[in-house]
PDB file of C-alpha atoms in Angstrom:
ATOM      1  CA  UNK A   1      87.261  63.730  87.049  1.00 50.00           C
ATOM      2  CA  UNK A   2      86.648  66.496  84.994  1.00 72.00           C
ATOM      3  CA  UNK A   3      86.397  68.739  87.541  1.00 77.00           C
ATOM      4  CA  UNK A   4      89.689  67.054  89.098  1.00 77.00           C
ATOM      5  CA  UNK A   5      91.405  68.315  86.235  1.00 79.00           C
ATOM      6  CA  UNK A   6      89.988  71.385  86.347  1.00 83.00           C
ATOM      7  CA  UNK A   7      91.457  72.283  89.909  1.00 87.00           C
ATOM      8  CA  UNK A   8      94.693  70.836  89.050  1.00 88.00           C
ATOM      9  CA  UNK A   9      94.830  73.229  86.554  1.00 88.00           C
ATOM     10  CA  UNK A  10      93.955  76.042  87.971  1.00 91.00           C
ATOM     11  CA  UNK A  11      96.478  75.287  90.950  1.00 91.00           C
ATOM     12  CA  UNK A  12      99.364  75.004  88.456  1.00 91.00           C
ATOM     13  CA  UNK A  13      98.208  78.435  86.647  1.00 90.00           C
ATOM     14  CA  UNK A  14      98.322  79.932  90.199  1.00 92.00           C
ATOM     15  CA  UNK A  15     102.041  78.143  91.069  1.00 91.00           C
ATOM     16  CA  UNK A  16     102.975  79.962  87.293  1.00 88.00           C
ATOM     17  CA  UNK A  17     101.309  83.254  88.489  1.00 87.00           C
ATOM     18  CA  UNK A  18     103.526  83.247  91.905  1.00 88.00           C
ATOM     19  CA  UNK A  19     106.636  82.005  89.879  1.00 84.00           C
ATOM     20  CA  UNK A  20     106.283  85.146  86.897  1.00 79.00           C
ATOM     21  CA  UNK A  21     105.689  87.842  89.893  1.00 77.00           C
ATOM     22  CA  UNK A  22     108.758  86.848  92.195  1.00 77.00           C
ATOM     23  CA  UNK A  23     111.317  86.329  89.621  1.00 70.00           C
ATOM     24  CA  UNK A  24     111.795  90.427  90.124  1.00 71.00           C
ATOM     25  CA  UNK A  25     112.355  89.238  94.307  1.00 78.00           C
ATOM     26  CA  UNK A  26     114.662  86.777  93.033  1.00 75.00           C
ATOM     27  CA  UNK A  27     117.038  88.918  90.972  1.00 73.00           C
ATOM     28  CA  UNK A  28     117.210  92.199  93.785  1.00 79.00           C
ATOM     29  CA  UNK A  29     118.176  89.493  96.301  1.00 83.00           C
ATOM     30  CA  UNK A  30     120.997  88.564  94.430  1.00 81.00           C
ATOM     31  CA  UNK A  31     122.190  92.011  94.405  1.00 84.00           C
ATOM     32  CA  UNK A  32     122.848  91.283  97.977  1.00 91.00           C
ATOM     33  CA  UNK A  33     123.634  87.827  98.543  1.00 91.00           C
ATOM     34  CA  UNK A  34     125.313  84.687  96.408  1.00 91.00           C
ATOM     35  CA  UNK A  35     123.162  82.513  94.579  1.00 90.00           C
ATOM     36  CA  UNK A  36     123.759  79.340  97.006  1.00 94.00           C
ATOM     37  CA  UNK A  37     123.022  81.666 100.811  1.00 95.00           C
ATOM     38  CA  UNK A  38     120.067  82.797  98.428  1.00 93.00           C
ATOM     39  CA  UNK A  39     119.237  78.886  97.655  1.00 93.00           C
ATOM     40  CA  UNK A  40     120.112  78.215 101.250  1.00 95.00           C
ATOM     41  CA  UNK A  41     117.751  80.859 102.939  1.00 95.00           C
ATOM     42  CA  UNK A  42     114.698  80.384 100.495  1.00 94.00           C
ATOM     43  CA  UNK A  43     114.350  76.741 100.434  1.00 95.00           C
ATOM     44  CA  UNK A  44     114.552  76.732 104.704  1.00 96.00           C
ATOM     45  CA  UNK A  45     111.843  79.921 105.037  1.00 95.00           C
ATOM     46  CA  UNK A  46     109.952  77.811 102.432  1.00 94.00           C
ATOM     47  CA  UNK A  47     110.181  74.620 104.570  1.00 95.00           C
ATOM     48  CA  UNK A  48     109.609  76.832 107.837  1.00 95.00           C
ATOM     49  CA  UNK A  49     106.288  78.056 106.676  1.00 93.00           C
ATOM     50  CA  UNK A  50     105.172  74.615 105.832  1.00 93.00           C
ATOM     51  CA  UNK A  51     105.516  72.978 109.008  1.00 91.00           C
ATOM     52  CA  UNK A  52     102.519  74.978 110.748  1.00 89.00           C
ATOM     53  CA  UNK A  53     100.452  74.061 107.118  1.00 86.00           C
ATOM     54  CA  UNK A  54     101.091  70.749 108.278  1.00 86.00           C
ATOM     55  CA  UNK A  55      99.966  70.898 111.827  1.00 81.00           C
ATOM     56  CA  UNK A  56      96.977  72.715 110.534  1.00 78.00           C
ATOM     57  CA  UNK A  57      96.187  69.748 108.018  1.00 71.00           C
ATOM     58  CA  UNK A  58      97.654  66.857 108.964  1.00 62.00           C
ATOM     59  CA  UNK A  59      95.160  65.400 111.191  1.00 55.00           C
ATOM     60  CA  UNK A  60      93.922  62.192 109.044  1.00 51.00           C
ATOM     61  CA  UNK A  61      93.159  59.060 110.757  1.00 46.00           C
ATOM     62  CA  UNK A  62      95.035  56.384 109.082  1.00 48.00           C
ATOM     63  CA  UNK A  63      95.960  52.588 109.970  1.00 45.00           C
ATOM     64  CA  UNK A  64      98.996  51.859 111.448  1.00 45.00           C
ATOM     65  CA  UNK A  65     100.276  49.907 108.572  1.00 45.00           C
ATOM     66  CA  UNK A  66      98.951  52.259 105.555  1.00 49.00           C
ATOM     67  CA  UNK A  67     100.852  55.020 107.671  1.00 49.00           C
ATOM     68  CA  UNK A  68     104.023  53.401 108.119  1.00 52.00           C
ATOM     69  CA  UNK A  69     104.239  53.216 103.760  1.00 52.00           C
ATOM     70  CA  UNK A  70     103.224  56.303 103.416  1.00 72.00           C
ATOM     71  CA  UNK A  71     106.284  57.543 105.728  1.00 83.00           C
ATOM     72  CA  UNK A  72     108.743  55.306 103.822  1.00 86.00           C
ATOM     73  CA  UNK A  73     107.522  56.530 100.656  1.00 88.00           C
ATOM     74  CA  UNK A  74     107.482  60.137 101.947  1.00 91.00           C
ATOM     75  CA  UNK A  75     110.602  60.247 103.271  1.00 92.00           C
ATOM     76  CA  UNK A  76     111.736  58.422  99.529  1.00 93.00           C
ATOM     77  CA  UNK A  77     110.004  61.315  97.546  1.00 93.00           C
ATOM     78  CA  UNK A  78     110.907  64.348  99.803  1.00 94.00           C
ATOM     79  CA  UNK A  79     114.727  63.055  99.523  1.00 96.00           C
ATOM     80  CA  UNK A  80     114.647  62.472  96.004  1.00 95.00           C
ATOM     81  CA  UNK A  81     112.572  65.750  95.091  1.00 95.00           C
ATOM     82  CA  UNK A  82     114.818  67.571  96.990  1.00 95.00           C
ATOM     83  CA  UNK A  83     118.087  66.514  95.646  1.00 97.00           C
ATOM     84  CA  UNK A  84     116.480  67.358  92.043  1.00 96.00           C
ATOM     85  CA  UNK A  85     115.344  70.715  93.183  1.00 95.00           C
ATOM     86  CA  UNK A  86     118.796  71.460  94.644  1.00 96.00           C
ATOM     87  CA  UNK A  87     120.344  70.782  91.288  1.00 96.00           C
ATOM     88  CA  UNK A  88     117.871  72.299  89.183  1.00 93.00           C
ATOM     89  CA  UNK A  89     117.364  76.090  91.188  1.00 90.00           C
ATOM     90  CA  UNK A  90     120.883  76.570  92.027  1.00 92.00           C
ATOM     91  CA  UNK A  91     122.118  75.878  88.287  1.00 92.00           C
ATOM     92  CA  UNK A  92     119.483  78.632  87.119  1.00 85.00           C
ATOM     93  CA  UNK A  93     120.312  80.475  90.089  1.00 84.00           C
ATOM     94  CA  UNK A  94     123.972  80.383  89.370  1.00 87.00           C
ATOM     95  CA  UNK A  95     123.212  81.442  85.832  1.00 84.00           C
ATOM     96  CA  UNK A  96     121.541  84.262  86.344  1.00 76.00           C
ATOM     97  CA  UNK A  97     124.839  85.978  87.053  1.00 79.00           C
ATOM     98  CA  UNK A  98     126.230  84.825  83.294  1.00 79.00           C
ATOM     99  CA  UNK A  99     123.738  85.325  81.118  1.00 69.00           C
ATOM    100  CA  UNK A 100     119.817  87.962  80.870  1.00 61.00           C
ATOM    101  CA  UNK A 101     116.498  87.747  81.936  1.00 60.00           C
ATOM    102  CA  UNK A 102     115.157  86.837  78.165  1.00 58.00           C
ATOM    103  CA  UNK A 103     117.171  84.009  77.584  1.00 62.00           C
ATOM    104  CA  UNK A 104     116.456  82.572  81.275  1.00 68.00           C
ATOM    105  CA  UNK A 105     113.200  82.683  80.627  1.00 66.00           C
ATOM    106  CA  UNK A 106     113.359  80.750  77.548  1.00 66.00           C
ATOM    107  CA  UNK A 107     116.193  78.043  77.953  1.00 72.00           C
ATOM    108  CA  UNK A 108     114.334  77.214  81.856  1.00 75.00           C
ATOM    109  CA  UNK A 109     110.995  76.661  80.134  1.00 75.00           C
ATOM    110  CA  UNK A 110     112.241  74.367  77.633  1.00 77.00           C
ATOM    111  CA  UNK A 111     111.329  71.608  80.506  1.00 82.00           C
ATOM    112  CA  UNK A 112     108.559  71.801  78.084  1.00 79.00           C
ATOM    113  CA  UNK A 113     110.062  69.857  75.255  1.00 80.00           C
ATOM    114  CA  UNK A 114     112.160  67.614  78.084  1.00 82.00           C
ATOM    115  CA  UNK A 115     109.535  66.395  79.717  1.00 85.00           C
ATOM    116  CA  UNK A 116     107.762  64.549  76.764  1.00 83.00           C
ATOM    117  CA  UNK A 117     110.518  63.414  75.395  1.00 81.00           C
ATOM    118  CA  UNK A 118     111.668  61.274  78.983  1.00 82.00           C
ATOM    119  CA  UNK A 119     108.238  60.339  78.965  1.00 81.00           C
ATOM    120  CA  UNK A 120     108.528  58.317  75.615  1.00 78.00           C
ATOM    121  CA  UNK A 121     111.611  56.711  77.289  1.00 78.00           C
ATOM    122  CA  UNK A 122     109.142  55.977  80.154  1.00 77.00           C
ATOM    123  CA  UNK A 123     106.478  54.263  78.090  1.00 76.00           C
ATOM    124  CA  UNK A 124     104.084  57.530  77.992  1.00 75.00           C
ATOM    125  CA  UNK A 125     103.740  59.163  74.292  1.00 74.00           C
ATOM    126  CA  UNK A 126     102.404  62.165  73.902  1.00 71.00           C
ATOM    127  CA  UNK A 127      99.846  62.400  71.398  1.00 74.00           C
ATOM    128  CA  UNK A 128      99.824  64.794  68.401  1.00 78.00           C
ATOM    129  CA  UNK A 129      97.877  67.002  69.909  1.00 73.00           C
ATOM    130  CA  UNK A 130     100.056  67.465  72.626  1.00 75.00           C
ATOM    131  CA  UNK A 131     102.672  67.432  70.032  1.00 80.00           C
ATOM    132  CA  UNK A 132     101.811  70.302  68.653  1.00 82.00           C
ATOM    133  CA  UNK A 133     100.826  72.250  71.762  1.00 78.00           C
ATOM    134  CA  UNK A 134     104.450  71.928  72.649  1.00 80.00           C
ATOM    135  CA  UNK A 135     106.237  73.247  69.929  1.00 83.00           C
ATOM    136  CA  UNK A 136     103.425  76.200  69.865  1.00 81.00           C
ATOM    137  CA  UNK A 137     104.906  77.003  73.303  1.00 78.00           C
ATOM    138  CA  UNK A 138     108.247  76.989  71.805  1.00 80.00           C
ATOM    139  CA  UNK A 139     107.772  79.347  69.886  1.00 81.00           C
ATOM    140  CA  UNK A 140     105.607  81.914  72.002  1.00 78.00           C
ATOM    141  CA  UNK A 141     108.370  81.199  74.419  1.00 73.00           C
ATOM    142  CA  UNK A 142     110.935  82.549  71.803  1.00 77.00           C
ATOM    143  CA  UNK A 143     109.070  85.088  70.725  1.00 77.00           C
ATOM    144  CA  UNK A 144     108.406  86.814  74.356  1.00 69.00           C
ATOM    145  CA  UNK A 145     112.186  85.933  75.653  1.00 66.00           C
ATOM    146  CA  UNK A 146     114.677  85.722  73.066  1.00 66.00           C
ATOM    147  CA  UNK A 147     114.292  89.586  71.985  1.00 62.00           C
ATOM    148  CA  UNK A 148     117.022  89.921  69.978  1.00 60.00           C
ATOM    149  CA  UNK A 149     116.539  86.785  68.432  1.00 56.00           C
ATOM    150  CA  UNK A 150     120.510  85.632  68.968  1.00 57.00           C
ATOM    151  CA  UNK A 151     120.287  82.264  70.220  1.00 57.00           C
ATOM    152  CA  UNK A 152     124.390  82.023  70.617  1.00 64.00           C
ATOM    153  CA  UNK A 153     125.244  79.635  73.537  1.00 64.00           C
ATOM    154  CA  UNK A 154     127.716  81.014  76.181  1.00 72.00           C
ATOM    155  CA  UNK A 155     128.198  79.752  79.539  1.00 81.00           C
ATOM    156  CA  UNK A 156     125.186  80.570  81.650  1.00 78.00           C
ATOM    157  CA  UNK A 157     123.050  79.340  78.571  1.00 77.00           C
ATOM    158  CA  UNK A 158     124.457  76.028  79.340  1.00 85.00           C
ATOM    159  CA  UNK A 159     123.574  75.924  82.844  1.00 88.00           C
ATOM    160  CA  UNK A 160     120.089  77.069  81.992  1.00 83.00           C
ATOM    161  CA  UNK A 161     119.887  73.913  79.759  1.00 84.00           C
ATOM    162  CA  UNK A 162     121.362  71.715  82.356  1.00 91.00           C
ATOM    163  CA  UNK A 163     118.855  73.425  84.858  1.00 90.00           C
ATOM    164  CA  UNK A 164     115.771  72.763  82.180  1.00 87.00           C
ATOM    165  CA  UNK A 165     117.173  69.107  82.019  1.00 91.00           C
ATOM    166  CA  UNK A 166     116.872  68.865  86.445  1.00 94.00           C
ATOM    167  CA  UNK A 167     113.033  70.803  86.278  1.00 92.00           C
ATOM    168  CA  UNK A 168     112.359  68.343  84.009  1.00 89.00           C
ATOM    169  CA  UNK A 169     112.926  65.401  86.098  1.00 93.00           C
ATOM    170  CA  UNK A 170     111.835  66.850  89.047  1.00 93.00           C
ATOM    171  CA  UNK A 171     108.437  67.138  86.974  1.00 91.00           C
ATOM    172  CA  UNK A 172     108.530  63.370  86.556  1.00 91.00           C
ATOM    173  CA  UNK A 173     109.284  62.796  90.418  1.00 92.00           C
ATOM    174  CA  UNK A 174     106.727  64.678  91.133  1.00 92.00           C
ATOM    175  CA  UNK A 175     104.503  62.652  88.836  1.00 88.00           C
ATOM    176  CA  UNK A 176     105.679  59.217  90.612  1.00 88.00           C
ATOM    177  CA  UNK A 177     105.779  59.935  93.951  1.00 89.00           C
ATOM    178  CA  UNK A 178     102.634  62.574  94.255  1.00 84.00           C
ATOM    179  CA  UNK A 179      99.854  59.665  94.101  1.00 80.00           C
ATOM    180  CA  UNK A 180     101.947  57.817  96.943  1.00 81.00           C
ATOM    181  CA  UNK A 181     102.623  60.572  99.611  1.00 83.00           C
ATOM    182  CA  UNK A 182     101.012  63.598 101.522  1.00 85.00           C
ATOM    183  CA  UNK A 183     101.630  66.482  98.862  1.00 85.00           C
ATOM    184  CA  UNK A 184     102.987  69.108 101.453  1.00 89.00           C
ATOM    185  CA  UNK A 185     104.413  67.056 103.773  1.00 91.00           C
ATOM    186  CA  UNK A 186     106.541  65.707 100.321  1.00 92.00           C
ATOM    187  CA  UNK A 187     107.111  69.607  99.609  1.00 92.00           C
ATOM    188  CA  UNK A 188     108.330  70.596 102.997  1.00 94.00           C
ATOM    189  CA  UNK A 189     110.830  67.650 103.149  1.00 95.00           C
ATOM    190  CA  UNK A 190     112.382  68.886  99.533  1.00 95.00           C
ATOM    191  CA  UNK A 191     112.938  72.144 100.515  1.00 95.00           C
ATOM    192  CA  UNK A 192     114.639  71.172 104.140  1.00 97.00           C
ATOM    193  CA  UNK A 193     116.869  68.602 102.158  1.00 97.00           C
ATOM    194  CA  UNK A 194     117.630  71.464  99.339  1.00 96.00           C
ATOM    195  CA  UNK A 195     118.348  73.793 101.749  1.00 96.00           C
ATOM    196  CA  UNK A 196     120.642  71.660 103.537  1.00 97.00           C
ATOM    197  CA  UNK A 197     122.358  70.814 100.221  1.00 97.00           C
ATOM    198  CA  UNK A 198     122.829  74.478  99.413  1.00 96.00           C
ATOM    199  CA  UNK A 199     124.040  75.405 102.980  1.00 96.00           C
ATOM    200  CA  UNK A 200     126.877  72.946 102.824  1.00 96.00           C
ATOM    201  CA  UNK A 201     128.164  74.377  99.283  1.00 96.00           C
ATOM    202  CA  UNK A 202     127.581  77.824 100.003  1.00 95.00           C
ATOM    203  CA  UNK A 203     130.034  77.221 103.545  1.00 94.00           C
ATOM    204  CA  UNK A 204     132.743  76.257 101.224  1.00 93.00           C
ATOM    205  CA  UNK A 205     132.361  78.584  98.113  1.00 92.00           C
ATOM    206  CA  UNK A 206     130.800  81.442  99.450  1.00 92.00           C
ATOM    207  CA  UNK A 207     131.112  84.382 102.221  1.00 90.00           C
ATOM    208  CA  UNK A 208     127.485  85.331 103.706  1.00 89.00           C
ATOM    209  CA  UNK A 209     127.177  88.266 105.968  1.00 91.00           C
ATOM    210  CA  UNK A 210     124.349  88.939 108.416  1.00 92.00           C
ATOM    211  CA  UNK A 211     124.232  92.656 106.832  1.00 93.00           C
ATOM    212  CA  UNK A 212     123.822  91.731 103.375  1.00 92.00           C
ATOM    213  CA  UNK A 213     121.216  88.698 104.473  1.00 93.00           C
ATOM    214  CA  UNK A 214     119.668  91.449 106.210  1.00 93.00           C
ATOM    215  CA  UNK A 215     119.174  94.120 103.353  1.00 93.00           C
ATOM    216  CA  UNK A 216     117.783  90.750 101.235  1.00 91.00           C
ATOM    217  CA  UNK A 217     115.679  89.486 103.971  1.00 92.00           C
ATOM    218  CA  UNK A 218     112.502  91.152 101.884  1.00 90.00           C
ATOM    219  CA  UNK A 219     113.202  89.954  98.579  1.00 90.00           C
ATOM    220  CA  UNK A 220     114.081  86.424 100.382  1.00 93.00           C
ATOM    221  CA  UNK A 221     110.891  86.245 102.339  1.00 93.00           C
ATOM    222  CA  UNK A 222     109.061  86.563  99.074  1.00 91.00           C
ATOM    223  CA  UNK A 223     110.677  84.246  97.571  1.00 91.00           C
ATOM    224  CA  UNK A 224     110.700  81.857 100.089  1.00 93.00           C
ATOM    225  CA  UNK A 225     107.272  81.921 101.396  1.00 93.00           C
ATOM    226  CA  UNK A 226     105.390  82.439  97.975  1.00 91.00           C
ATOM    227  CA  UNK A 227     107.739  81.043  95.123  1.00 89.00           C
ATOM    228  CA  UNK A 228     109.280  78.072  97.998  1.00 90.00           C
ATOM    229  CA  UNK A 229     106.431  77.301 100.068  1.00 90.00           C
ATOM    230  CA  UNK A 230     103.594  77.920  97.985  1.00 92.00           C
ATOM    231  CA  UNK A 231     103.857  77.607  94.331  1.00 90.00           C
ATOM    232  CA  UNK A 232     106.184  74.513  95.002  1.00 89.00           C
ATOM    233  CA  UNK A 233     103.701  73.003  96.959  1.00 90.00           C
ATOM    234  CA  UNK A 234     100.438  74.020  94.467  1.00 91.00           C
ATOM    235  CA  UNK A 235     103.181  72.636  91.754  1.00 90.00           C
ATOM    236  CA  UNK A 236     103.115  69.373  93.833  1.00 90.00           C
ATOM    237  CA  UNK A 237      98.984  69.183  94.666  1.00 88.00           C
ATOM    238  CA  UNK A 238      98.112  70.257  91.007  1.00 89.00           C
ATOM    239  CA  UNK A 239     100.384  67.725  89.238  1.00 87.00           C
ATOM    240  CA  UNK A 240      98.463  64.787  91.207  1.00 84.00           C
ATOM    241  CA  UNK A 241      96.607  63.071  88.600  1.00 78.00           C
ATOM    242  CA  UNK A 242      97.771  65.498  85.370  1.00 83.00           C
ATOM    243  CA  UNK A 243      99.641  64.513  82.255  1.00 83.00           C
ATOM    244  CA  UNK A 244     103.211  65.692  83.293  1.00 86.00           C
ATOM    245  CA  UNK A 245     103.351  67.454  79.605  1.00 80.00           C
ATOM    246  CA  UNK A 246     100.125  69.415  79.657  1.00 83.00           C
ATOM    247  CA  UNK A 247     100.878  70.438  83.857  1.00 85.00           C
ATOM    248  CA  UNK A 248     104.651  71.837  82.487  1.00 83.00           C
ATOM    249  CA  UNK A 249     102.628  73.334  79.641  1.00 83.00           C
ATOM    250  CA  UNK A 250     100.548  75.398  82.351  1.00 86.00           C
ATOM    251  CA  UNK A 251     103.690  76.254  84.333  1.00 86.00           C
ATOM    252  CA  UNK A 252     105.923  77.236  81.527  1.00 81.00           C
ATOM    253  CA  UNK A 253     103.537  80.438  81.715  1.00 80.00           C
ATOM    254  CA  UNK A 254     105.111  82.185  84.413  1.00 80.00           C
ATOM    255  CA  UNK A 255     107.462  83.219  81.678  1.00 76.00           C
ATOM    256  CA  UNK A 256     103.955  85.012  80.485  1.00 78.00           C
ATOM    257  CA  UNK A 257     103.218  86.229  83.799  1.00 77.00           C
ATOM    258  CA  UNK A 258     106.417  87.832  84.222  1.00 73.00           C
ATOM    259  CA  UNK A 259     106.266  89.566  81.231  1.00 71.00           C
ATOM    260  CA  UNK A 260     102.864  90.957  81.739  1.00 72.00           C
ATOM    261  CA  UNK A 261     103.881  91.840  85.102  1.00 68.00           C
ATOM    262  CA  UNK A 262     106.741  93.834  84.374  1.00 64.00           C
ATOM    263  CA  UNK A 263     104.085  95.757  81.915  1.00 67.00           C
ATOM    264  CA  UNK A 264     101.567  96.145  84.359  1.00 68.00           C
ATOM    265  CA  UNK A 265     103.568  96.755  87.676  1.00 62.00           C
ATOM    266  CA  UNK A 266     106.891  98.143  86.237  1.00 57.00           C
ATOM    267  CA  UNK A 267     105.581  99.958  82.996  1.00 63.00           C
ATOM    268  CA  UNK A 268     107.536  98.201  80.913  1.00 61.00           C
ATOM    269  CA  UNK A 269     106.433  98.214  77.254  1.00 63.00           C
ATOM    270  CA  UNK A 270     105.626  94.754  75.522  1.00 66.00           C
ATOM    271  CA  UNK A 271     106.222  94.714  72.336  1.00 74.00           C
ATOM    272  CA  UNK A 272     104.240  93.654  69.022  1.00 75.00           C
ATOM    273  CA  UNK A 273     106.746  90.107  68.584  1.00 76.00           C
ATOM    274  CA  UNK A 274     106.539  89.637  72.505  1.00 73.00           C
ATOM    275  CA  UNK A 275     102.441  89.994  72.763  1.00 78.00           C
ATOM    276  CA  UNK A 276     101.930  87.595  70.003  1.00 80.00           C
ATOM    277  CA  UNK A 277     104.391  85.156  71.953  1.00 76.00           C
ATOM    278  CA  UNK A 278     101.748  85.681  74.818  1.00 76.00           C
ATOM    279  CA  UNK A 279      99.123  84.930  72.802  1.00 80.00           C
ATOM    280  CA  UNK A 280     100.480  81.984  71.025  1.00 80.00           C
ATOM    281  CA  UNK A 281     101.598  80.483  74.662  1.00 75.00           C
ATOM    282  CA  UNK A 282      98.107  80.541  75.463  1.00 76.00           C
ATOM    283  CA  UNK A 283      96.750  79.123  72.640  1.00 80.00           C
ATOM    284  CA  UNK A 284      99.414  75.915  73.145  1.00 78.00           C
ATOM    285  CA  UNK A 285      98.109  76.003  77.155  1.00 72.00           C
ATOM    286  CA  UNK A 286      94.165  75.672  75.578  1.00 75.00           C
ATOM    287  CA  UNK A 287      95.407  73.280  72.839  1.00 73.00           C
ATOM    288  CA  UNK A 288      96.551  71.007  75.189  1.00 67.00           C
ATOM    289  CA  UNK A 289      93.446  70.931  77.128  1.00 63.00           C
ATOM    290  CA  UNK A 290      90.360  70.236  74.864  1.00 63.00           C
ATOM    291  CA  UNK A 291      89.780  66.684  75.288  1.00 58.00           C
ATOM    292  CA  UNK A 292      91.136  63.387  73.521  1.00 57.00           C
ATOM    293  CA  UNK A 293      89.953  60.406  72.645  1.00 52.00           C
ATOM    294  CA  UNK A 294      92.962  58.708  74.258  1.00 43.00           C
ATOM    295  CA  UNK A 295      94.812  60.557  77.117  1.00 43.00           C
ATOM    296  CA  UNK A 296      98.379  59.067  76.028  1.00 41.00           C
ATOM    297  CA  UNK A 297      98.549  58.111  72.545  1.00 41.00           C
ATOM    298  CA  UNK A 298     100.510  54.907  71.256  1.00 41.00           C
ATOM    299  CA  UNK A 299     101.391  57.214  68.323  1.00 44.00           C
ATOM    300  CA  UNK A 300     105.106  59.499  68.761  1.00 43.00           C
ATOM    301  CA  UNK A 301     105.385  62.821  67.962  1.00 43.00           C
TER     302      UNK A 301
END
């Protein structure tokens, strides 16, 4: 089990990784393109490069009735997660035009605090512990984002929240419907039906061109074959079996990644306030993994 966990982990920590190094992808290929063609085109590359995945894995032997359920309850779950995902990238997506990098960063990764809280609703409190790793996170999120430490609300900040409300339910989806279907069969489904979704809003608010599609089509295959196909899917495999707090613990690093990225790759220069965010995030991530006595606590935050 331990070892289970272990795995899970480490699959969610690379999901963050590909999530921190393509948000740079993301913003040149709206540069080009409109936020939904860029939803549209992403989530249908992503789906695209899962179907051969699926030939290459798919070949289980399973009984006839066992694989009839599992269809149903794939189909449920793909739709579902999906619809969620639709909502939740093309509100952040959207926002991106409004409102900067920093404060993306932090309002999208307050899934963090979200997701606990709907899980108290849901019968599952987090236990102090867990507690505490998540308002640790809070604040090395705030410390690496929010660099000018003006947390006024304008438009795009309210998206963002709206879009951290949708990643936080798609978390929970995840949660219910990964122990009951085929991981990347469930993530190839979501992005087809997002993608869909987008492509019937972007037809009546927006004006794509094969040119500008064309000058994105790098930043888009990136995006859609790594952030889409990949991470999504790792997001999907890892999360089987995890506490849904501790796995959006792990994921809220690519907020991390990004920034040490953008040091590493791009020379930019982290700063004193934004390191010790990075190193406070971490601490939160290791926090919530040393063992407890009781996995989900009976005790609220």
């Amino acid at each position: 089990m331990n070892q289970l966990k272990v795995r899970n982990s480490l699959l969610l920590f690379v999901a963050a990784f590909i999530w921190g190094t393509a948000f740079v992808a993301q913003s040149v290929g709206m540069d080009y393109i409109e936020p939904f063609t860029f939803s549209t085109l992403r989530s249908l590359i992503g789906s695209a490069f899962l179907v051969p995945c699926i030939w290459l894995l798919g070949k289980r032997k399973q009984t006839g009735n066992r694989k009839e359920e599992d269809k149903k309850e794939l189909l449920k779950g793909g739709i579902a997660c999906g619809v969620v995902i639709f909502t939740a990238a093309n509100l952040q997506q959207v926002a991106m035009l409004y409102t900067s990098v920093g404060k993306s960063g932090f309002l999208t990764a307050l899934y963090i605090v979200i997701v606990p809280i709907i899980g108290i609703f849901l019968g599952k409190k987090p236990g102090k512990k867990l507690c505490v790793a998540v308002i640790l996170a809070v604040v090395g999120l705030y410390l690496l984002c929010m660099k000018t430490g003006s947390l006024k609300l304008e438009f795009g900040d309210i998206l963002l929240l709206l879009s951290a409300c949708a990643f936080s339910v798609h978390i929970m989806v995840i949660d219910h419907f990964t122990q009951r279907a085929d991981g990347v069969k469930l993530s190839c489904i979501q992005f087809f039906v997002c993608g869909i979704l987008s492509f019937f809003v972007m037809l009546f608010l927006e004006h794509p061109s094969a040119a500008a599609v064309f000058r994105a089509a790098g930043p888009l295959l990136y995006v859609g074959v790594l952030s889409s196909g990949v991470a999504y899917t790792l997001q999907i495999v890892g999360q089987k079996g995890m506490n849904p707090v501790v796995a959006s613990l792990i994921m809220s690093l690519e907020s991390v990644i990004s920034a040490v990225a953008g040091w590493a790759v791009l020379g930019q220069v982290l700063s004193g306030r934004e390191m010790a965010g990075c190193v406070v995030m971490f601490l939160s991530i290791i926090l919530a993994q040393l063992p407890e006595k009781v996995e989900l606590s009976p005790e609220s935050c």
